[in-house]
Coordinates of C-alpha atoms in Angstrom, one line a residue:
X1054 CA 58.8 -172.8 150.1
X1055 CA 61.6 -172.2 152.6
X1056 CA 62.8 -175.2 155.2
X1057 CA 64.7 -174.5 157.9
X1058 CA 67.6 -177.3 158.5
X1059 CA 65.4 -178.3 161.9
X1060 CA 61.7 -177.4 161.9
X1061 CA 59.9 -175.9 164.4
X1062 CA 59.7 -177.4 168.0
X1063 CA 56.2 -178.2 168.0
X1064 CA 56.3 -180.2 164.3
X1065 CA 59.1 -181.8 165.5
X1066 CA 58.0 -183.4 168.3
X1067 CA 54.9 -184.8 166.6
X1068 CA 56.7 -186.4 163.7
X1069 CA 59.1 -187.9 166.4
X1070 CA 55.8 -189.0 168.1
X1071 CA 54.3 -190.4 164.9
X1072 CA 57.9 -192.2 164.3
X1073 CA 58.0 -193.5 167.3
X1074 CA 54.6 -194.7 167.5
X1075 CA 54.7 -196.1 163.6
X1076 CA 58.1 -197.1 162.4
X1077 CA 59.8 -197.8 165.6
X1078 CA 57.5 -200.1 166.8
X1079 CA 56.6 -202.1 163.8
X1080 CA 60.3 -202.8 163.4
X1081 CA 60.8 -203.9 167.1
X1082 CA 57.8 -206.0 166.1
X1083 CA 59.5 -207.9 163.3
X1084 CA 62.5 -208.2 165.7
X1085 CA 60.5 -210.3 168.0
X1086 CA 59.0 -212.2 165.3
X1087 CA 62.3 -213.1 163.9
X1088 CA 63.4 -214.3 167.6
X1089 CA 60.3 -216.2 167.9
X1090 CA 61.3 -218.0 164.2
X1091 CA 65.0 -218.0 166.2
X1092 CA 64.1 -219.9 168.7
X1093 CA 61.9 -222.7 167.0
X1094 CA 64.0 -225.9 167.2
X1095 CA 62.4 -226.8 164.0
X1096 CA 64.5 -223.9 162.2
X1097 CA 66.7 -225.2 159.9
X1098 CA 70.6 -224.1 160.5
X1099 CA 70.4 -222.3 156.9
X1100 CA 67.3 -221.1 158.0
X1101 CA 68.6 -219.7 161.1
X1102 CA 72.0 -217.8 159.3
X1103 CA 69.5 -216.2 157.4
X1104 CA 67.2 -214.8 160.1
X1105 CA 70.2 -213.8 161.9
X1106 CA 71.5 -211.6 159.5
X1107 CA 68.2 -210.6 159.0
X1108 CA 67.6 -210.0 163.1
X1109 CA 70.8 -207.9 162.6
X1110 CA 69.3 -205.4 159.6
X1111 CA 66.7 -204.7 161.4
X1112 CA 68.6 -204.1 165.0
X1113 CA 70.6 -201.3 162.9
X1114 CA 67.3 -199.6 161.5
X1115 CA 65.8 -199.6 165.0
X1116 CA 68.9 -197.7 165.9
X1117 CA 68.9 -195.4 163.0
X1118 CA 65.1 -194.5 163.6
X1119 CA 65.9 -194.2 167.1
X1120 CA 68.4 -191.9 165.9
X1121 CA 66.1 -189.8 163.5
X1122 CA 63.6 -189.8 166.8
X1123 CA 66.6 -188.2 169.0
X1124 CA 66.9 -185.6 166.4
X1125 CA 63.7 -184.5 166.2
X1126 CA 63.1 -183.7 169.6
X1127 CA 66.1 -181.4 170.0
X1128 CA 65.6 -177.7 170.4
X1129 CA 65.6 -176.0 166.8
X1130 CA 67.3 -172.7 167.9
X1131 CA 70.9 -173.5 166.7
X1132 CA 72.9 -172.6 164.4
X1133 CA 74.1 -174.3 161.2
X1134 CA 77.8 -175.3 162.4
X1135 CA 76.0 -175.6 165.8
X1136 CA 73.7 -178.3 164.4
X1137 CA 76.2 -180.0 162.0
X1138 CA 78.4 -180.3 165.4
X1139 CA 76.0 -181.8 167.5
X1140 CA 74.8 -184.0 165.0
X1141 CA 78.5 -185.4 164.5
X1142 CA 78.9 -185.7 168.1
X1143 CA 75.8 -188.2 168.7
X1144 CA 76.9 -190.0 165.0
X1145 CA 79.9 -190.4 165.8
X1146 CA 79.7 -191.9 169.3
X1147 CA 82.2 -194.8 169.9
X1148 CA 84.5 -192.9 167.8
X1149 CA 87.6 -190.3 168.1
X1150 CA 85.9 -187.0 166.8
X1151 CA 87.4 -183.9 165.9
X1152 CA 85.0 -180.8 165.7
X1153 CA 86.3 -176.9 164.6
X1154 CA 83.3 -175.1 164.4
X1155 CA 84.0 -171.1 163.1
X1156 CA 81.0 -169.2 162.3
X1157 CA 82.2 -165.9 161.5
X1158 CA 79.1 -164.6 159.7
X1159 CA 76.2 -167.1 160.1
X1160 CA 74.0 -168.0 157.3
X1161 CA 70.4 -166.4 157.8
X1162 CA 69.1 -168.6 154.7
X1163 CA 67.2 -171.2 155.8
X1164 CA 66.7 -173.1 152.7
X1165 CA 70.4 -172.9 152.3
X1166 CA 70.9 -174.3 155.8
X1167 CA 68.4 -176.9 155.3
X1168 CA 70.6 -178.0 152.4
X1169 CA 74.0 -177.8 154.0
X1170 CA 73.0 -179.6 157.1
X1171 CA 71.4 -182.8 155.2
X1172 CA 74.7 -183.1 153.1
X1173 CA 76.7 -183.3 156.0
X1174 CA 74.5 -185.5 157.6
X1175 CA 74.2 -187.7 154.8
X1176 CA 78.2 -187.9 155.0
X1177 CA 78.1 -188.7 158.7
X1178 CA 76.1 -191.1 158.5
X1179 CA 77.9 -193.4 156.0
X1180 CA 81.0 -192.9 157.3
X1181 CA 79.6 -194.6 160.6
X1182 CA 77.6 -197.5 158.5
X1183 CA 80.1 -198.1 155.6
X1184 CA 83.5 -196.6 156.6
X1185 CA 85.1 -198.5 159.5
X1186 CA 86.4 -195.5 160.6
X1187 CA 88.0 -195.3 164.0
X1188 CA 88.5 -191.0 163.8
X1189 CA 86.3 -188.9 162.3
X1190 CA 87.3 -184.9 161.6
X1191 CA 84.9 -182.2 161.3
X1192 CA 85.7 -178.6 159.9
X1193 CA 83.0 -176.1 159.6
X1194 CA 83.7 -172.3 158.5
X1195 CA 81.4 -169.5 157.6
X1196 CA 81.7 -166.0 156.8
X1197 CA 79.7 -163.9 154.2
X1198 CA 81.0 -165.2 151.4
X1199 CA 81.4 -168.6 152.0
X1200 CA 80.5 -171.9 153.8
X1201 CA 83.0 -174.2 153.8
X1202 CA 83.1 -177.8 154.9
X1203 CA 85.6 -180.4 155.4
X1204 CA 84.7 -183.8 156.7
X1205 CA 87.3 -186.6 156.9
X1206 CA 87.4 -190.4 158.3
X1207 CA 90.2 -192.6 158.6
X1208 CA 88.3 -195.6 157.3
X1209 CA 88.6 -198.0 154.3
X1210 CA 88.2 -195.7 152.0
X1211 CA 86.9 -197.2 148.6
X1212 CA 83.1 -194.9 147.9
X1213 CA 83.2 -193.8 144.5
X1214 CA 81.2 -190.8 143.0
X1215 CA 78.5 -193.6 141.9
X1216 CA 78.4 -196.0 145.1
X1217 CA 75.1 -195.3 146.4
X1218 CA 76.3 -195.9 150.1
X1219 CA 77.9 -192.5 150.2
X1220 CA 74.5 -191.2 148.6
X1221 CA 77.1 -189.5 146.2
X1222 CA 74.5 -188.6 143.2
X1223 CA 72.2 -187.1 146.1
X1224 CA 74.6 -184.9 147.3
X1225 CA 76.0 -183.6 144.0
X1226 CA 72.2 -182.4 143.3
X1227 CA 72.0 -180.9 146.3
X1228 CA 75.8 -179.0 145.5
X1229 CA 74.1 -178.0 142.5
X1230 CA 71.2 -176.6 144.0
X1231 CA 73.8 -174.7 145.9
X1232 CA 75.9 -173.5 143.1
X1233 CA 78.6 -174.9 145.1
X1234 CA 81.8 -177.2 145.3
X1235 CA 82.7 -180.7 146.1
X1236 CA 86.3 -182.0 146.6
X1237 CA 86.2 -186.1 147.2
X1238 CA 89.1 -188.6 147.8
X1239 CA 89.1 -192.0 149.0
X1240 CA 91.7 -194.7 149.2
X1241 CA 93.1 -196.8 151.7
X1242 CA 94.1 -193.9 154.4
X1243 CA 90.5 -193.0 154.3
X1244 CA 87.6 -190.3 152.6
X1245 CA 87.8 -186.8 152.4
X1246 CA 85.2 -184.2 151.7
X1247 CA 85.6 -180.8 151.0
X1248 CA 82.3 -179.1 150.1
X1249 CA 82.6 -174.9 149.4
X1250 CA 79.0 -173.5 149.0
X1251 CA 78.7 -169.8 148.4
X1252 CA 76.0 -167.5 150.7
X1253 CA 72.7 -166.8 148.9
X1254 CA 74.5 -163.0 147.9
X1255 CA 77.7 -164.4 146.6
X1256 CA 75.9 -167.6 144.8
X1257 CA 73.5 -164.8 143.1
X1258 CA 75.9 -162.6 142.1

């Protein structure tokens, strides 16, 4: 079955209904339960760290479905390195953001899109939850051979291949899937990606 890296308008904005009406309100449900429990007096102080941190976990994945919610509602006719750009650009908010976008040749290959765009917005993603990044860089090419894909954060470097807050394992399948290549660093000055993926001709050939 072939996915396209958004899916059509009209599915879109019903799963960002059924989000909005499911998830997102259950969580903001907890978060005013956890205020309520807050604002007892007969909270304990240990009691009350706790449900702060806990008020604070699920503040974040109100945010992140919020997030998911924006996505879903946006217009499904761009491009790959269209997509992967305005996805970095609403991640990446609060932050100093470099974006080169070249799309030479366009991939047509939905599937391959589909694949391309989750990796990078797996990548995105972590660097704004686990990175403490301050700049974020963003380089997108495609012709017909090749996609290639830099994506680079100033942050406290430190992922490995097997920390499972960069999702690493999940985006090596997916390179794999691809028949492409991944190029990772990270230290002290930061993380670097560099992810080459051959077009559906080249990667059959």
């Amino acid at each position: 079955m072939k996915h396209a890296y958004a899916d059509p308008l009209a599915d879109r904005s019903r799963l960002a209904r059924e989000r909005h009406d499911g998830i997102a309100q259950d969580l903001v449900g907890v978060g005013y339960g956890l205020d309520i429990l807050l604002a007892n007096p007969d909270t304990s102080i240990d009691t009350r760290a706790q449900l702060r941190t806990l008020r604070f976990t699920v503040t974040d994945l109100i945010d992140k479905v919020r997030r998911e919610i924006y996505f879903l509602r946006q217009p499904s006719d761009l491009s790959l390195g269209q997509a992967i750009g305005s996805t970095a650009e609403l991640l990446c908010r609060g932050l100093e953001l470099a974006l080169n976008i070249n799309e030479i040749a366009p991939l047509e290959d939905s599937e391959r899109s589909y694949e391309i765009y989750q990796i990078s917005q797996e990548i995105l993603r972590n660097i704004v939850d686990h990175a403490n990044a301050s700049k974020v860089s963003v380089s997108f090419l495609s012709n017909r051979e090749l996609i290639d894909l830099h994506i680079t954060d100033n942050g406290i470097g430190g992922a490995a291949v097997s920390d499972s807050h960069f999702g690493m394992l999940n985006i090596q399948e997916r390179m794999d899937l691809l028949q492409g290549s991944i190029e990772f660093t990270s230290d002290s000055s930061g993380t670097r990606f560099r992810l080459r993926i051959p077009t559906e001709n080249y990667a059959n050939r």
